[in-house]
Coordinates of C-alpha atoms in Angstrom, one line a residue:
M1 CA -114.4 97.8 28.0
A2 CA -110.6 98.1 26.9
F3 CA -109.6 97.1 31.0
L4 CA -112.0 93.8 30.7
V5 CA -109.8 92.9 27.9
A6 CA -106.9 93.6 29.3
G7 CA -107.7 91.4 32.2
T8 CA -109.2 88.6 30.4
L9 CA -106.2 88.4 28.4
Q10 CA -104.2 88.2 31.5
V11 CA -105.7 85.9 33.4
A12 CA -105.7 83.5 30.0
S13 CA -102.5 84.2 29.8
Q14 CA -102.0 83.2 33.2
M15 CA -103.8 79.9 33.1
A16 CA -101.7 79.2 29.5
D17 CA -99.1 79.8 31.2
A18 CA -99.3 77.1 34.1
R19 CA -101.4 74.7 31.4
Q20 CA -98.0 74.5 29.0
S21 CA -96.2 74.5 32.1
L22 CA -97.3 71.3 33.4
E23 CA -97.6 69.8 29.7
R24 CA -93.7 70.7 29.1
K25 CA -92.7 69.5 32.6
G26 CA -94.6 67.8 34.0
K27 CA -95.1 70.0 36.9
Y28 CA -97.5 73.1 38.3
G29 CA -96.1 76.3 37.2
L30 CA -97.6 77.6 40.8
Q31 CA -98.1 80.9 38.8
G32 CA -100.8 83.7 42.1
P33 CA -100.8 83.3 45.6
R34 CA -100.6 80.5 47.7
V35 CA -103.5 80.0 50.1
A36 CA -103.9 78.4 53.6
L37 CA -106.7 77.4 56.1
I38 CA -106.8 75.2 59.2
L39 CA -110.5 74.4 59.9
S40 CA -110.5 72.9 63.0
S41 CA -113.4 72.1 65.3
P42 CA -113.3 72.8 69.3
G43 CA -110.8 70.4 71.9
V44 CA -108.2 70.2 69.3
L45 CA -104.9 70.9 70.9
D46 CA -102.9 73.7 70.1
S47 CA -99.9 72.3 70.0
T48 CA -101.6 70.7 66.9
V49 CA -102.4 73.8 65.2
A50 CA -99.1 75.1 65.8
V51 CA -97.8 72.3 64.1
L52 CA -99.6 72.2 60.9
E53 CA -98.7 76.0 60.5
G54 CA -95.3 75.2 60.7
V55 CA -95.6 73.1 58.2
F56 CA -97.1 75.3 56.3
R57 CA -94.8 78.0 56.4
S58 CA -92.1 75.3 55.6
L59 CA -93.8 74.8 51.9
G60 CA -94.0 78.6 51.1
F61 CA -97.3 79.2 52.0
E62 CA -97.0 83.1 54.1
S63 CA -99.7 83.2 55.4
C64 CA -102.7 81.3 57.0
Q65 CA -106.0 81.4 58.0
K66 CA -107.4 79.5 61.6
R67 CA -110.5 78.9 62.4
E68 CA -112.6 76.8 64.7
A69 CA -115.9 75.6 64.4
S70 CA -118.3 72.8 64.6
L71 CA -118.5 69.5 62.8
Q72 CA -121.2 71.3 61.1
G73 CA -120.3 75.0 60.2
F74 CA -117.1 72.9 58.8
L75 CA -118.8 73.7 55.3
G76 CA -120.3 77.3 55.7
E77 CA -116.5 78.5 57.0
L78 CA -115.7 76.1 53.3
A79 CA -118.0 78.4 51.4
G80 CA -116.4 81.8 52.6
F81 CA -113.4 81.1 52.7
R82 CA -114.5 80.1 48.9
E83 CA -115.8 83.0 48.0
Q84 CA -112.7 85.4 49.6
L85 CA -110.7 83.8 46.8
D86 CA -112.7 83.9 43.5
A87 CA -113.4 88.3 45.1
L88 CA -109.4 88.5 44.4
G89 CA -110.2 88.4 41.1
G90 CA -107.5 86.5 39.5
P91 CA -106.2 82.9 39.6
V92 CA -104.5 81.6 42.9
G93 CA -101.3 79.2 42.9
C94 CA -102.2 76.9 45.1
A95 CA -105.1 75.8 48.6
L96 CA -104.0 73.5 51.4
V97 CA -106.9 73.1 53.3
A98 CA -106.1 71.3 57.1
L99 CA -109.6 69.6 58.6
V100 CA -108.9 68.2 61.8
A101 CA -111.5 66.7 64.5
P102 CA -112.3 63.9 66.6
R103 CA -111.6 60.6 65.0
G104 CA -114.9 58.9 63.4
Q105 CA -116.4 62.0 63.0
L106 CA -115.8 63.7 59.9
R107 CA -117.7 61.2 57.4
Q108 CA -118.6 63.3 54.4
P109 CA -115.3 64.6 54.2
Q110 CA -116.3 65.5 49.8
Q111 CA -118.8 67.3 50.8
L112 CA -115.9 69.3 52.0
V113 CA -114.0 69.2 49.0
W114 CA -116.8 70.0 46.5
E115 CA -117.4 72.8 48.7
L116 CA -113.9 74.2 47.5
N117 CA -113.5 73.0 44.3
R118 CA -115.6 75.2 43.0
C119 CA -114.4 78.0 43.5
R120 CA -113.3 79.9 40.0
A121 CA -110.1 80.8 40.9
L122 CA -109.0 77.6 41.5
W123 CA -109.5 76.1 38.3
G124 CA -106.5 73.7 37.1
C125 CA -104.9 74.8 40.6
P126 CA -103.5 72.1 42.8
K127 CA -106.4 71.3 46.2
V128 CA -105.1 70.1 49.1
F129 CA -106.8 68.5 52.2
L130 CA -104.8 67.0 54.8
L131 CA -107.7 65.7 57.1
L132 CA -106.5 64.6 60.7
S133 CA -108.2 62.9 63.3
T134 CA -107.0 63.8 66.8
T135 CA -108.2 61.2 70.0
P136 CA -109.1 63.1 72.8
G137 CA -106.7 62.6 75.6
A138 CA -104.1 61.6 74.1
A139 CA -100.8 62.8 74.3
P140 CA -100.7 66.9 73.3
E141 CA -97.3 65.5 71.5
P142 CA -98.1 65.3 67.2
G143 CA -97.3 62.6 66.5
A144 CA -95.7 60.5 64.0
F145 CA -96.8 61.6 60.7
L146 CA -97.0 65.5 61.4
T147 CA -93.7 65.4 62.8
G148 CA -92.0 63.9 60.1
L149 CA -94.3 66.4 58.0
S150 CA -93.2 69.0 59.6
Q151 CA -89.0 67.7 59.3
L152 CA -88.5 66.5 55.4
C153 CA -90.9 69.7 54.7
G154 CA -87.6 72.2 55.8
R155 CA -84.9 69.8 55.0
F156 CA -86.2 68.4 51.4
P157 CA -88.2 71.3 49.8
H158 CA -87.0 70.2 46.4
W159 CA -89.5 67.0 46.3
S160 CA -92.5 66.8 45.1
L161 CA -95.6 66.4 47.7
L162 CA -96.8 62.6 46.9
Q163 CA -92.7 62.1 47.1
L164 CA -92.2 63.8 51.0
L165 CA -95.5 61.5 51.8
T166 CA -94.3 58.7 50.6
E167 CA -91.2 59.3 53.2
V168 CA -93.8 60.3 55.9
F169 CA -96.1 57.2 55.3
Y170 CA -93.1 54.9 55.5
R171 CA -91.6 57.2 58.7
T172 CA -95.2 57.0 60.7
A173 CA -95.0 53.5 59.9
K174 CA -91.7 52.3 60.8
E175 CA -92.6 54.4 64.8
S176 CA -95.4 53.0 65.5
E177 CA -94.3 49.5 64.5
A178 CA -96.9 48.9 61.1
S179 CA -99.9 49.6 62.7
Y180 CA -101.1 52.3 61.1
C181 CA -100.7 54.1 57.7
P182 CA -101.8 57.1 56.9
V183 CA -104.1 57.3 53.2
L184 CA -103.4 59.5 50.1
R185 CA -106.0 60.2 47.0
S186 CA -104.6 61.6 44.3
S187 CA -106.5 63.4 41.0
L188 CA -103.0 65.7 40.6
R189 CA -101.6 66.2 36.5
G190 CA -98.9 66.8 37.5
A191 CA -95.7 66.6 40.0
L192 CA -96.7 69.1 43.0
C193 CA -93.2 71.1 44.4
L194 CA -93.9 73.6 47.4
G195 CA -91.0 74.5 48.8
D196 CA -89.9 78.1 47.8
V197 CA -86.4 76.8 45.8
E198 CA -85.7 77.2 41.6
P199 CA -87.2 74.5 40.1
W200 CA -84.5 73.4 38.4
E201 CA -81.7 72.8 40.5
P202 CA -80.7 68.6 41.3
Q203 CA -83.2 66.4 43.6
P204 CA -81.9 65.0 46.1
E205 CA -81.9 61.1 46.4
P206 CA -84.3 59.0 49.1
S207 CA -83.0 56.8 50.9
L208 CA -82.8 53.2 49.8
S209 CA -84.4 51.7 52.9
T210 CA -87.3 53.5 51.5
H211 CA -87.5 51.4 48.3
Y212 CA -89.7 47.9 47.8
E213 CA -87.6 45.6 47.8
L214 CA -88.4 43.2 44.5
S215 CA -86.1 40.3 43.8
G216 CA -88.6 37.7 44.7
T217 CA -91.3 36.8 42.6
R218 CA -93.9 38.7 40.8
A219 CA -97.5 37.8 39.6
A220 CA -100.3 39.5 38.4
L221 CA -104.1 38.5 37.9
L222 CA -105.5 40.0 34.9
L223 CA -109.5 39.7 35.0
S224 CA -111.6 41.2 32.6
V225 CA -115.0 41.4 31.0
I226 CA -114.5 41.1 27.7
R227 CA -118.5 40.7 26.7
G228 CA -120.4 43.3 26.0
R229 CA -117.1 45.5 26.5
P230 CA -116.3 46.4 22.4
G231 CA -111.9 47.1 22.9
A232 CA -111.2 45.0 26.1
Q233 CA -109.6 43.4 24.4
H234 CA -106.6 46.0 23.3
D235 CA -106.8 46.5 26.9
V236 CA -106.4 43.4 27.7
E237 CA -103.1 41.7 25.4
A238 CA -101.4 45.9 26.2
L239 CA -102.1 44.8 30.1
G240 CA -100.6 41.2 29.2
G241 CA -97.7 42.3 27.1
L242 CA -96.5 45.1 29.8
C243 CA -96.8 42.1 33.0
Q244 CA -94.7 39.8 30.8
A245 CA -92.5 42.6 30.5
L246 CA -91.9 43.8 33.9
N247 CA -91.5 40.4 34.9
F248 CA -95.0 39.6 36.7
K249 CA -96.1 36.2 36.5
T250 CA -99.4 36.4 34.8
T251 CA -102.6 34.7 35.6
L252 CA -105.7 35.5 32.9
R253 CA -109.7 35.2 33.3
T254 CA -111.7 36.3 30.6
D255 CA -115.4 37.0 31.4
P256 CA -115.6 36.0 34.8
T257 CA -119.4 35.7 36.6
A258 CA -119.1 37.9 39.8
Q259 CA -118.9 35.0 42.2
A260 CA -115.7 34.2 39.7
F261 CA -114.4 37.4 40.4
Q262 CA -114.5 36.3 44.2
E263 CA -113.1 33.0 43.7
E264 CA -110.8 34.0 41.0
M265 CA -109.0 36.4 43.6
A266 CA -109.0 33.9 46.7
Q267 CA -107.4 31.3 44.5
F268 CA -104.4 34.3 44.0
R269 CA -104.0 34.6 47.3
E270 CA -103.9 31.1 48.5
G271 CA -101.6 30.5 45.8
L272 CA -99.5 33.3 46.5
D273 CA -99.3 32.1 49.8
A274 CA -98.8 28.2 49.6
R275 CA -95.2 29.6 47.1
R276 CA -92.4 28.4 48.6
V277 CA -89.9 31.7 47.3
P278 CA -90.7 34.9 48.5
V279 CA -93.4 36.8 46.8
S280 CA -92.8 41.1 46.7
C281 CA -95.7 42.3 44.2
A282 CA -98.6 41.8 43.0
L283 CA -100.4 43.0 40.8
V284 CA -104.6 42.6 40.5
A285 CA -106.4 45.0 37.4
L286 CA -109.8 44.5 36.9
M287 CA -111.6 45.4 34.3
A288 CA -115.6 45.3 33.6
H289 CA -119.1 47.1 33.4
G290 CA -119.5 49.5 36.9
G291 CA -122.3 49.9 38.7
P292 CA -124.0 53.6 39.3
Q293 CA -122.3 52.9 42.8
G294 CA -118.9 51.5 41.9
Q295 CA -119.7 48.3 41.9
L296 CA -117.3 45.9 39.8
L297 CA -120.4 43.7 37.3
G298 CA -119.5 40.2 36.2
A299 CA -120.4 38.6 32.7
D300 CA -123.3 37.3 34.9
G301 CA -124.5 41.2 34.9
Q302 CA -124.4 40.8 39.1
E303 CA -122.9 42.5 41.4
V304 CA -119.1 42.4 43.2
Q305 CA -117.8 45.4 45.5
P306 CA -114.4 46.0 43.9
E307 CA -113.3 46.9 47.7
A308 CA -114.0 42.8 49.3
L309 CA -111.9 42.0 46.3
V310 CA -109.4 44.2 47.8
Q311 CA -109.8 42.9 51.4
E312 CA -109.5 39.2 50.5
L313 CA -105.7 39.8 49.0
S314 CA -104.8 42.2 51.8
R315 CA -104.9 39.1 53.8
C316 CA -102.3 37.1 52.0
R317 CA -99.7 36.7 54.1
A318 CA -97.0 36.3 51.2
L319 CA -97.7 39.7 51.1
W320 CA -97.6 41.2 53.8
G321 CA -95.1 44.5 53.5
C322 CA -95.0 43.9 49.8
P323 CA -97.4 46.7 47.7
K324 CA -100.4 44.9 46.1
I325 CA -101.3 47.4 43.3
F326 CA -104.9 47.2 41.6
L327 CA -105.9 48.7 38.6
L328 CA -109.5 48.9 37.8
Q329 CA -111.1 50.1 34.6
A330 CA -115.1 50.1 34.9
C331 CA -117.4 53.4 35.6
R332 CA -117.9 55.0 38.9
G333 CA -121.4 55.1 38.1
G334 CA -123.5 57.6 35.4
Q335 CA -121.7 61.0 35.5
R336 CA -120.4 62.7 32.1
D337 CA -117.9 65.3 33.1
A338 CA -118.0 68.3 30.3
G339 CA -114.6 69.7 32.1
V340 CA -114.6 73.0 34.0
G341 CA -112.7 76.2 33.4
P342 CA -113.2 80.1 31.3
T343 CA -115.2 80.1 28.3
A344 CA -113.8 81.5 24.9
L345 CA -114.0 82.3 21.3
P346 CA -113.0 79.9 19.1
W347 CA -109.7 82.5 18.1
F348 CA -109.0 82.5 21.6
R349 CA -108.9 78.8 22.3
R350 CA -107.0 78.1 19.5
W351 CA -104.6 81.4 21.0
L352 CA -104.3 79.2 24.3
Q353 CA -103.1 76.2 22.3
A354 CA -104.9 73.9 24.0
S355 CA -108.3 72.9 25.2
P356 CA -109.3 75.4 28.2
T357 CA -111.1 72.9 30.7
T358 CA -109.8 70.6 32.8
P359 CA -111.6 67.6 34.5
S360 CA -114.0 69.2 37.0
H361 CA -112.7 66.3 39.4
A362 CA -108.8 66.9 38.8
D363 CA -105.8 68.7 41.1
I364 CA -107.0 67.4 44.3
L365 CA -104.6 65.6 46.7
Q366 CA -106.3 64.6 50.0
I367 CA -104.8 62.9 52.7
Y368 CA -106.1 61.3 55.4
A369 CA -104.5 61.1 58.9
D370 CA -103.9 60.4 62.5
A371 CA -102.4 63.6 64.5
Q372 CA -101.3 61.4 67.1
G373 CA -99.9 58.3 65.2
R374 CA -102.1 55.5 66.4
S375 CA -104.0 53.3 64.5
S376 CA -107.9 52.9 65.4
G377 CA -109.3 49.9 64.9
G378 CA -111.4 47.8 62.3
P379 CA -110.5 48.0 59.1
T380 CA -109.8 51.2 58.2
P381 CA -108.4 53.7 55.6
G382 CA -105.6 54.4 58.0
S383 CA -105.5 50.7 59.3
S384 CA -102.7 48.2 58.9
D385 CA -104.2 45.5 57.0
Q386 CA -104.8 48.6 54.4
A387 CA -101.1 49.7 54.1
D388 CA -99.1 48.9 51.0
I389 CA -101.8 49.6 48.4
L390 CA -102.3 50.9 45.6
M391 CA -105.4 51.5 43.3
V392 CA -106.2 53.7 40.3
Y393 CA -109.4 53.6 39.3
A394 CA -110.4 54.8 35.2
A395 CA -113.0 57.3 36.7
A396 CA -113.2 59.7 39.0
E397 CA -116.1 58.8 41.9
G398 CA -119.5 58.7 40.1
C399 CA -118.4 59.2 36.5
V400 CA -118.4 57.2 33.6
A401 CA -114.9 55.5 32.6
Y402 CA -114.3 55.6 28.6
R403 CA -113.6 52.9 25.6
D404 CA -112.7 53.5 22.9
D405 CA -114.6 50.4 20.5
E406 CA -110.9 50.6 18.1
K407 CA -108.2 51.2 20.8
G408 CA -109.7 50.2 24.2
S409 CA -109.7 52.1 27.2
D410 CA -108.1 55.6 27.5
F411 CA -107.1 54.7 30.7
I412 CA -105.0 51.2 30.5
Q413 CA -103.8 52.7 26.7
T414 CA -102.2 55.7 28.0
L415 CA -100.6 53.7 30.9
V416 CA -99.2 50.9 29.3
E417 CA -98.1 53.3 26.6
V418 CA -96.2 55.6 30.0
L419 CA -95.1 52.2 32.0
R420 CA -93.2 51.2 28.6
A421 CA -91.7 54.8 27.8
Y422 CA -90.3 55.1 31.9
P423 CA -89.9 51.7 33.7
G424 CA -87.8 52.6 36.1
G425 CA -89.5 55.7 37.0
E426 CA -91.5 55.5 40.6
L427 CA -94.5 54.3 40.2
L428 CA -96.8 57.4 41.8
E429 CA -94.6 59.5 39.1
L430 CA -95.7 57.6 36.2
L431 CA -99.8 57.4 37.4
T432 CA -99.7 61.4 38.3
E433 CA -98.4 61.1 34.4
V434 CA -100.8 58.9 33.3
N435 CA -103.0 60.9 34.6
R436 CA -102.6 64.1 32.6
R437 CA -102.3 62.5 29.3
V438 CA -105.9 61.1 30.2
C439 CA -107.2 64.6 31.8
E440 CA -106.1 66.3 28.1
L441 CA -107.9 63.5 26.1
E442 CA -111.5 64.4 24.5
V443 CA -114.1 62.2 24.2
L444 CA -117.0 62.5 22.2
G445 CA -119.1 60.5 24.5
P446 CA -122.6 58.1 23.0
D447 CA -124.9 60.6 24.8
G448 CA -124.4 63.3 21.9
Q449 CA -121.6 65.8 20.1
R450 CA -120.4 67.4 23.6
R451 CA -117.0 67.0 24.4
R452 CA -116.4 65.1 27.9
K453 CA -113.3 64.8 29.9
A454 CA -111.5 62.7 31.7
C455 CA -109.5 62.2 35.3
L456 CA -108.0 58.9 37.4
E457 CA -108.4 58.3 41.3
I458 CA -105.2 57.2 42.5
R459 CA -105.6 55.6 46.1
S460 CA -101.5 55.0 48.1
S461 CA -101.2 53.6 50.7
L462 CA -97.7 53.1 50.4
R463 CA -94.9 52.8 52.6
R464 CA -91.6 53.0 49.6
R465 CA -91.3 54.4 47.0
L466 CA -92.0 51.4 43.9
C467 CA -89.9 51.4 41.0
L468 CA -90.9 48.1 38.8
Q469 CA -88.0 48.5 36.7
A470 CA -84.3 49.7 38.6
G471 CA -81.9 52.2 37.0
L472 CA -83.9 52.7 33.8
C473 CA -84.5 55.7 32.7
P474 CA -86.9 57.9 34.5
L475 CA -89.3 60.6 34.3
P476 CA -88.1 63.6 32.6
F477 CA -89.8 65.7 35.1
R478 CA -88.0 64.3 37.5
G479 CA -85.9 66.3 38.9
C480 CA -88.5 69.1 40.2

């Protein structure tokens, strides 16, 4: 019995240390072993697997399991990997999984992601998924993405993984002459530094060529349904004030119908293309009720697909090569997340000085890339017309986005708070900090007295670092 209590206290202490580290410095503590797995379908080149092994070693993963399986067997292999980790009997510092398959065949990667996300040993720990597509008959040499990732992991181990990926995206786009760009999806709650270095050492600065140049006009479009959404007006006021402080010329439309969402976006694009002065950045906020499949609902109750609005702006000639930021404050389904983590007695919870649960969708990073670095046909997540886009969802896929009648939404209000405090920070880092703060909140939802958790989803194909106000105070955890 004493052994069980001691073991429980040890695990809880490790989780508390990791959580306090995340809160203090805005980064993951990475206590526990790092585990890695490469799953490849038959026909994947040995050279691709060899480069991945080198990347994993550069990131501090001493051992890496390699398995070849059919696409139908990926789920079973991940289930076995999950069971293996849970059998360790303690927390794992980080998991890194590479899934390699021919282009277009890995059609439901989320099912694979959720299989590993069920792992109890990884509660509150970062889980990184590298989803690589390959082209049959392509040259055996790895493309710009894998080459750049391999080089940078060894040269700049101090950088956070999001910083490394942004630099890799830049190099990939440069080598492919902007015909191709990888994409990442993140619900990380802090900076993830995997290099085997002391976290307090100084961090090298990226080249200035990898920053977006923002000397031109900045334009913002705020589309918000106010009717039937108590507290939404607070979000409009807060976001409008932030845009003004960041020098965005802002257009506001309230209570748009579904058709008006599309018309306003088209007019916004046409207005930017008609400008005689250069445009350097666009910000679009879409705030409304959401449908069961992530649709936006206009003031008339009709649906509009947010992807169609993104595609409309990506056609803007004035914004080619410029960052396009989308903020989506809307439900993406009806799931209410109670969070995951160990159960604990009240005194134990007070001893931890924090909620023992984290959102079940948190701490996941997915990277979609092509092993050969080639563009694919059509508007796929890695094609050039989807580059330079940053999308931030207030809720994870399938989940409810919360809004307070008196204060506004957790996402928008926290976003404004962080950007006003650190206007000179790199935007992906700032958004990770926003997610950390949102994940700490506990919401008493309308479905009863049970507390609920929320988590953002950040999607980025940015090819440069994005700082909305240069030369001002960076985030305190920047040097990781």
